[in-house]
């Protein structure tokens, strides 16, 4: 009996490592099990381990799926933003800027285009770690441009 416990544990671990959608059930072989006294307790423990393991894995899979969906949406939004950013220099004729301010405006517009392009690429490549910093940089460029070129109402 004691010799079969390590084998049973090894089989249980192997069975737990295989992805399944339905919980496995033991086959009825018609032969009495040697561990019949602890059968119910063992089955409860196996069910508990199974639930804990697959509950965690499903959560991770669902989180990964949700993350990919959000990144895809972010890439699409960054693509739309990139189109809008490329139009920013078209506003120059309506602005009364001297040559130095005109160049500063174009530089900020170029930096913004670069950061939005990088955001789009990072979202498409699922580079989650870089996105918060990239968004901070985009907001900083926008704020710098707004401070420099928007007229404040007094």
PDB file of C-alpha atoms in Angstrom:
ATOM      1  CA  UNK A   1       0.000   0.000   0.000  1.00  0.00           C
ATOM      2  CA  UNK A   2       2.718   2.478   0.985  1.00  0.00           C
ATOM      3  CA  UNK A   3       4.686   1.684  -2.185  1.00  0.00           C
ATOM      4  CA  UNK A   4       1.722   2.575  -4.396  1.00  0.00           C
ATOM      5  CA  UNK A   5       1.219   6.042  -2.840  1.00  0.00           C
ATOM      6  CA  UNK A   6       4.241   7.655  -4.631  1.00  0.00           C
ATOM      7  CA  UNK A   7       3.051   6.144  -7.905  1.00  0.00           C
ATOM      8  CA  UNK A   8      -0.457   7.450  -7.307  1.00  0.00           C
ATOM      9  CA  UNK A   9       0.912  10.913  -6.489  1.00  0.00           C
ATOM     10  CA  UNK A  10       3.042  10.907  -9.640  1.00  0.00           C
ATOM     11  CA  UNK A  11       0.027   9.955 -11.736  1.00  0.00           C
ATOM     12  CA  UNK A  12      -2.061  12.660 -10.085  1.00  0.00           C
ATOM     13  CA  UNK A  13       0.593  15.309 -10.785  1.00  0.00           C
ATOM     14  CA  UNK A  14       0.892  14.153 -14.381  1.00  0.00           C
ATOM     15  CA  UNK A  15      -2.873  14.266 -14.784  1.00  0.00           C
ATOM     16  CA  UNK A  16      -3.021  17.764 -13.272  1.00  0.00           C
ATOM     17  CA  UNK A  17      -0.485  19.035 -15.803  1.00  0.00           C
ATOM     18  CA  UNK A  18      -2.688  18.204 -18.779  1.00  0.00           C
ATOM     19  CA  UNK A  19      -5.150  20.917 -19.828  1.00  0.00           C
ATOM     20  CA  UNK A  20      -8.769  19.777 -19.734  1.00  0.00           C
ATOM     21  CA  UNK A  21     -12.084  21.458 -19.768  1.00  0.00           C
ATOM     22  CA  UNK A  22     -13.993  18.879 -17.720  1.00  0.00           C
ATOM     23  CA  UNK A  23     -12.875  17.385 -14.431  1.00  0.00           C
ATOM     24  CA  UNK A  24     -11.602  13.835 -14.825  1.00  0.00           C
ATOM     25  CA  UNK A  25     -13.489  10.998 -13.208  1.00  0.00           C
ATOM     26  CA  UNK A  26     -12.183   7.638 -12.083  1.00  0.00           C
ATOM     27  CA  UNK A  27     -13.289   4.652 -14.096  1.00  0.00           C
ATOM     28  CA  UNK A  28     -15.249   1.930 -12.391  1.00  0.00           C
ATOM     29  CA  UNK A  29     -13.147  -1.186 -12.934  1.00  0.00           C
ATOM     30  CA  UNK A  30     -15.392  -3.332 -10.770  1.00  0.00           C
ATOM     31  CA  UNK A  31     -12.468  -4.189  -8.497  1.00  0.00           C
ATOM     32  CA  UNK A  32     -12.437  -2.892  -4.918  1.00  0.00           C
ATOM     33  CA  UNK A  33      -9.833  -0.192  -4.285  1.00  0.00           C
ATOM     34  CA  UNK A  34      -7.219  -0.808  -1.610  1.00  0.00           C
ATOM     35  CA  UNK A  35      -7.808   2.631  -0.156  1.00  0.00           C
ATOM     36  CA  UNK A  36     -11.591   2.317   0.074  1.00  0.00           C
ATOM     37  CA  UNK A  37     -11.669   3.677   3.624  1.00  0.00           C
ATOM     38  CA  UNK A  38     -10.070   6.981   2.609  1.00  0.00           C
ATOM     39  CA  UNK A  39     -11.598   7.072  -0.852  1.00  0.00           C
ATOM     40  CA  UNK A  40     -14.064   9.872  -0.127  1.00  0.00           C
ATOM     41  CA  UNK A  41     -11.447  12.010   1.627  1.00  0.00           C
ATOM     42  CA  UNK A  42      -8.943  11.437  -1.175  1.00  0.00           C
ATOM     43  CA  UNK A  43     -11.531  12.276  -3.803  1.00  0.00           C
ATOM     44  CA  UNK A  44     -12.452  15.497  -1.966  1.00  0.00           C
ATOM     45  CA  UNK A  45      -8.790  16.500  -1.761  1.00  0.00           C
ATOM     46  CA  UNK A  46      -8.254  15.724  -5.451  1.00  0.00           C
ATOM     47  CA  UNK A  47     -11.315  17.777  -6.375  1.00  0.00           C
ATOM     48  CA  UNK A  48     -10.091  20.655  -4.231  1.00  0.00           C
ATOM     49  CA  UNK A  49      -6.629  20.594  -5.850  1.00  0.00           C
ATOM     50  CA  UNK A  50      -8.213  20.336  -9.281  1.00  0.00           C
ATOM     51  CA  UNK A  51     -10.512  23.291  -8.612  1.00  0.00           C
ATOM     52  CA  UNK A  52      -7.698  25.437  -7.244  1.00  0.00           C
ATOM     53  CA  UNK A  53      -5.366  24.650 -10.106  1.00  0.00           C
ATOM     54  CA  UNK A  54      -7.811  25.100 -12.956  1.00  0.00           C
ATOM     55  CA  UNK A  55      -9.491  28.095 -11.343  1.00  0.00           C
ATOM     56  CA  UNK A  56      -6.119  29.870 -11.283  1.00  0.00           C
ATOM     57  CA  UNK A  57      -5.203  28.835 -14.819  1.00  0.00           C
ATOM     58  CA  UNK A  58      -8.518  29.917 -16.250  1.00  0.00           C
ATOM     59  CA  UNK A  59      -8.145  33.256 -14.542  1.00  0.00           C
ATOM     60  CA  UNK A  60      -4.683  33.683 -16.057  1.00  0.00           C
ATOM     61  CA  UNK A  61      -5.954  32.716 -19.501  1.00  0.00           C
ATOM     62  CA  UNK A  62      -8.868  35.105 -19.194  1.00  0.00           C
ATOM     63  CA  UNK A  63      -6.565  37.896 -18.015  1.00  0.00           C
ATOM     64  CA  UNK A  64      -4.208  37.276 -20.910  1.00  0.00           C
ATOM     65  CA  UNK A  65      -7.095  37.327 -23.389  1.00  0.00           C
ATOM     66  CA  UNK A  66      -8.406  40.577 -21.878  1.00  0.00           C
ATOM     67  CA  UNK A  67      -4.922  42.130 -21.969  1.00  0.00           C
ATOM     68  CA  UNK A  68      -4.500  41.246 -25.661  1.00  0.00           C
ATOM     69  CA  UNK A  69      -7.915  42.725 -26.448  1.00  0.00           C
ATOM     70  CA  UNK A  70      -7.089  45.970 -24.625  1.00  0.00           C
ATOM     71  CA  UNK A  71      -3.709  46.202 -26.359  1.00  0.00           C
ATOM     72  CA  UNK A  72      -5.376  45.712 -29.725  1.00  0.00           C
ATOM     73  CA  UNK A  73      -7.816  48.508 -28.900  1.00  0.00           C
ATOM     74  CA  UNK A  74      -4.908  50.683 -27.771  1.00  0.00           C
ATOM     75  CA  UNK A  75      -3.045  50.026 -31.032  1.00  0.00           C
ATOM     76  CA  UNK A  76      -6.158  51.010 -32.996  1.00  0.00           C
ATOM     77  CA  UNK A  77      -6.598  54.190 -30.935  1.00  0.00           C
ATOM     78  CA  UNK A  78      -2.909  55.028 -31.371  1.00  0.00           C
ATOM     79  CA  UNK A  79      -3.311  54.521 -35.132  1.00  0.00           C
ATOM     80  CA  UNK A  80      -6.241  56.953 -35.200  1.00  0.00           C
ATOM     81  CA  UNK A  81      -4.280  59.381 -33.032  1.00  0.00           C
ATOM     82  CA  UNK A  82      -1.327  59.108 -35.393  1.00  0.00           C
ATOM     83  CA  UNK A  83      -3.579  60.223 -38.251  1.00  0.00           C
ATOM     84  CA  UNK A  84      -4.665  63.254 -36.219  1.00  0.00           C
ATOM     85  CA  UNK A  85      -1.095  64.070 -35.154  1.00  0.00           C
ATOM     86  CA  UNK A  86       0.037  64.078 -38.778  1.00  0.00           C
ATOM     87  CA  UNK A  87      -2.500  66.849 -39.421  1.00  0.00           C
ATOM     88  CA  UNK A  88      -1.151  69.138 -36.667  1.00  0.00           C
ATOM     89  CA  UNK A  89       1.377  70.923 -38.935  1.00  0.00           C
ATOM     90  CA  UNK A  90      -1.547  71.902 -41.194  1.00  0.00           C
ATOM     91  CA  UNK A  91      -2.612  74.331 -38.437  1.00  0.00           C
ATOM     92  CA  UNK A  92       0.525  76.453 -38.947  1.00  0.00           C
ATOM     93  CA  UNK A  93      -0.957  78.842 -41.540  1.00  0.00           C
ATOM     94  CA  UNK A  94      -3.717  79.825 -39.115  1.00  0.00           C
ATOM     95  CA  UNK A  95      -1.219  80.568 -36.343  1.00  0.00           C
ATOM     96  CA  UNK A  96       0.635  83.855 -36.200  1.00  0.00           C
ATOM     97  CA  UNK A  97       4.047  82.452 -35.242  1.00  0.00           C
ATOM     98  CA  UNK A  98       7.508  83.816 -35.813  1.00  0.00           C
ATOM     99  CA  UNK A  99      10.164  81.544 -37.336  1.00  0.00           C
ATOM    100  CA  UNK A 100      11.494  80.382 -33.950  1.00  0.00           C
ATOM    101  CA  UNK A 101       8.016  79.543 -32.594  1.00  0.00           C
ATOM    102  CA  UNK A 102       7.090  77.879 -35.891  1.00  0.00           C
ATOM    103  CA  UNK A 103      10.132  75.596 -35.576  1.00  0.00           C
ATOM    104  CA  UNK A 104       9.337  74.839 -31.908  1.00  0.00           C
ATOM    105  CA  UNK A 105       5.765  73.948 -32.928  1.00  0.00           C
ATOM    106  CA  UNK A 106       7.015  71.609 -35.675  1.00  0.00           C
ATOM    107  CA  UNK A 107       9.546  70.035 -33.290  1.00  0.00           C
ATOM    108  CA  UNK A 108       6.841  69.326 -30.711  1.00  0.00           C
ATOM    109  CA  UNK A 109       4.594  67.949 -33.437  1.00  0.00           C
ATOM    110  CA  UNK A 110       7.423  65.680 -34.624  1.00  0.00           C
ATOM    111  CA  UNK A 111       8.161  64.443 -31.106  1.00  0.00           C
ATOM    112  CA  UNK A 112       4.474  63.730 -30.584  1.00  0.00           C
ATOM    113  CA  UNK A 113       4.272  61.802 -33.855  1.00  0.00           C
ATOM    114  CA  UNK A 114       7.322  59.739 -32.831  1.00  0.00           C
ATOM    115  CA  UNK A 115       5.891  58.880 -29.396  1.00  0.00           C
ATOM    116  CA  UNK A 116       2.458  57.970 -30.768  1.00  0.00           C
ATOM    117  CA  UNK A 117       4.094  55.775 -33.417  1.00  0.00           C
ATOM    118  CA  UNK A 118       6.079  54.012 -30.700  1.00  0.00           C
ATOM    119  CA  UNK A 119       2.923  53.555 -28.617  1.00  0.00           C
ATOM    120  CA  UNK A 120       1.177  51.948 -31.573  1.00  0.00           C
ATOM    121  CA  UNK A 121       4.091  49.566 -32.191  1.00  0.00           C
ATOM    122  CA  UNK A 122       4.405  48.660 -28.510  1.00  0.00           C
ATOM    123  CA  UNK A 123       0.679  47.927 -28.272  1.00  0.00           C
ATOM    124  CA  UNK A 124       0.815  45.807 -31.443  1.00  0.00           C
ATOM    125  CA  UNK A 125       3.781  43.876 -30.025  1.00  0.00           C
ATOM    126  CA  UNK A 126       2.072  43.395 -26.623  1.00  0.00           C
ATOM    127  CA  UNK A 127       4.847  45.315 -24.843  1.00  0.00           C
ATOM    128  CA  UNK A 128       2.791  46.124 -21.761  1.00  0.00           C
ATOM    129  CA  UNK A 129       5.696  47.363 -19.644  1.00  0.00           C
ATOM    130  CA  UNK A 130       6.568  50.259 -21.944  1.00  0.00           C
ATOM    131  CA  UNK A 131       3.080  51.647 -22.457  1.00  0.00           C
ATOM    132  CA  UNK A 132       2.571  53.637 -19.213  1.00  0.00           C
ATOM    133  CA  UNK A 133       5.854  55.501 -19.696  1.00  0.00           C
ATOM    134  CA  UNK A 134       5.031  56.116 -23.351  1.00  0.00           C
ATOM    135  CA  UNK A 135       1.646  57.604 -22.452  1.00  0.00           C
ATOM    136  CA  UNK A 136       3.330  59.847 -19.853  1.00  0.00           C
ATOM    137  CA  UNK A 137       5.691  61.115 -22.560  1.00  0.00           C
ATOM    138  CA  UNK A 138       2.795  61.798 -24.942  1.00  0.00           C
ATOM    139  CA  UNK A 139       0.894  63.746 -22.275  1.00  0.00           C
ATOM    140  CA  UNK A 140       4.039  65.717 -21.394  1.00  0.00           C
ATOM    141  CA  UNK A 141       4.530  66.729 -25.038  1.00  0.00           C
ATOM    142  CA  UNK A 142       0.873  67.738 -25.351  1.00  0.00           C
ATOM    143  CA  UNK A 143       1.098  69.819 -22.166  1.00  0.00           C
ATOM    144  CA  UNK A 144       4.308  71.479 -23.319  1.00  0.00           C
ATOM    145  CA  UNK A 145       2.715  72.421 -26.635  1.00  0.00           C
ATOM    146  CA  UNK A 146      -0.463  73.689 -24.968  1.00  0.00           C
ATOM    147  CA  UNK A 147       1.533  75.822 -22.518  1.00  0.00           C
ATOM    148  CA  UNK A 148       3.576  77.278 -25.374  1.00  0.00           C
ATOM    149  CA  UNK A 149       0.950  77.851 -28.026  1.00  0.00           C
ATOM    150  CA  UNK A 150      -2.517  78.117 -26.518  1.00  0.00           C
ATOM    151  CA  UNK A 151      -3.654  81.531 -25.540  1.00  0.00           C
ATOM    152  CA  UNK A 152      -4.945  81.680 -22.003  1.00  0.00           C
ATOM    153  CA  UNK A 153      -8.094  83.682 -21.423  1.00  0.00           C
ATOM    154  CA  UNK A 154      -7.555  86.487 -18.926  1.00  0.00           C
TER     155      UNK A 154
END
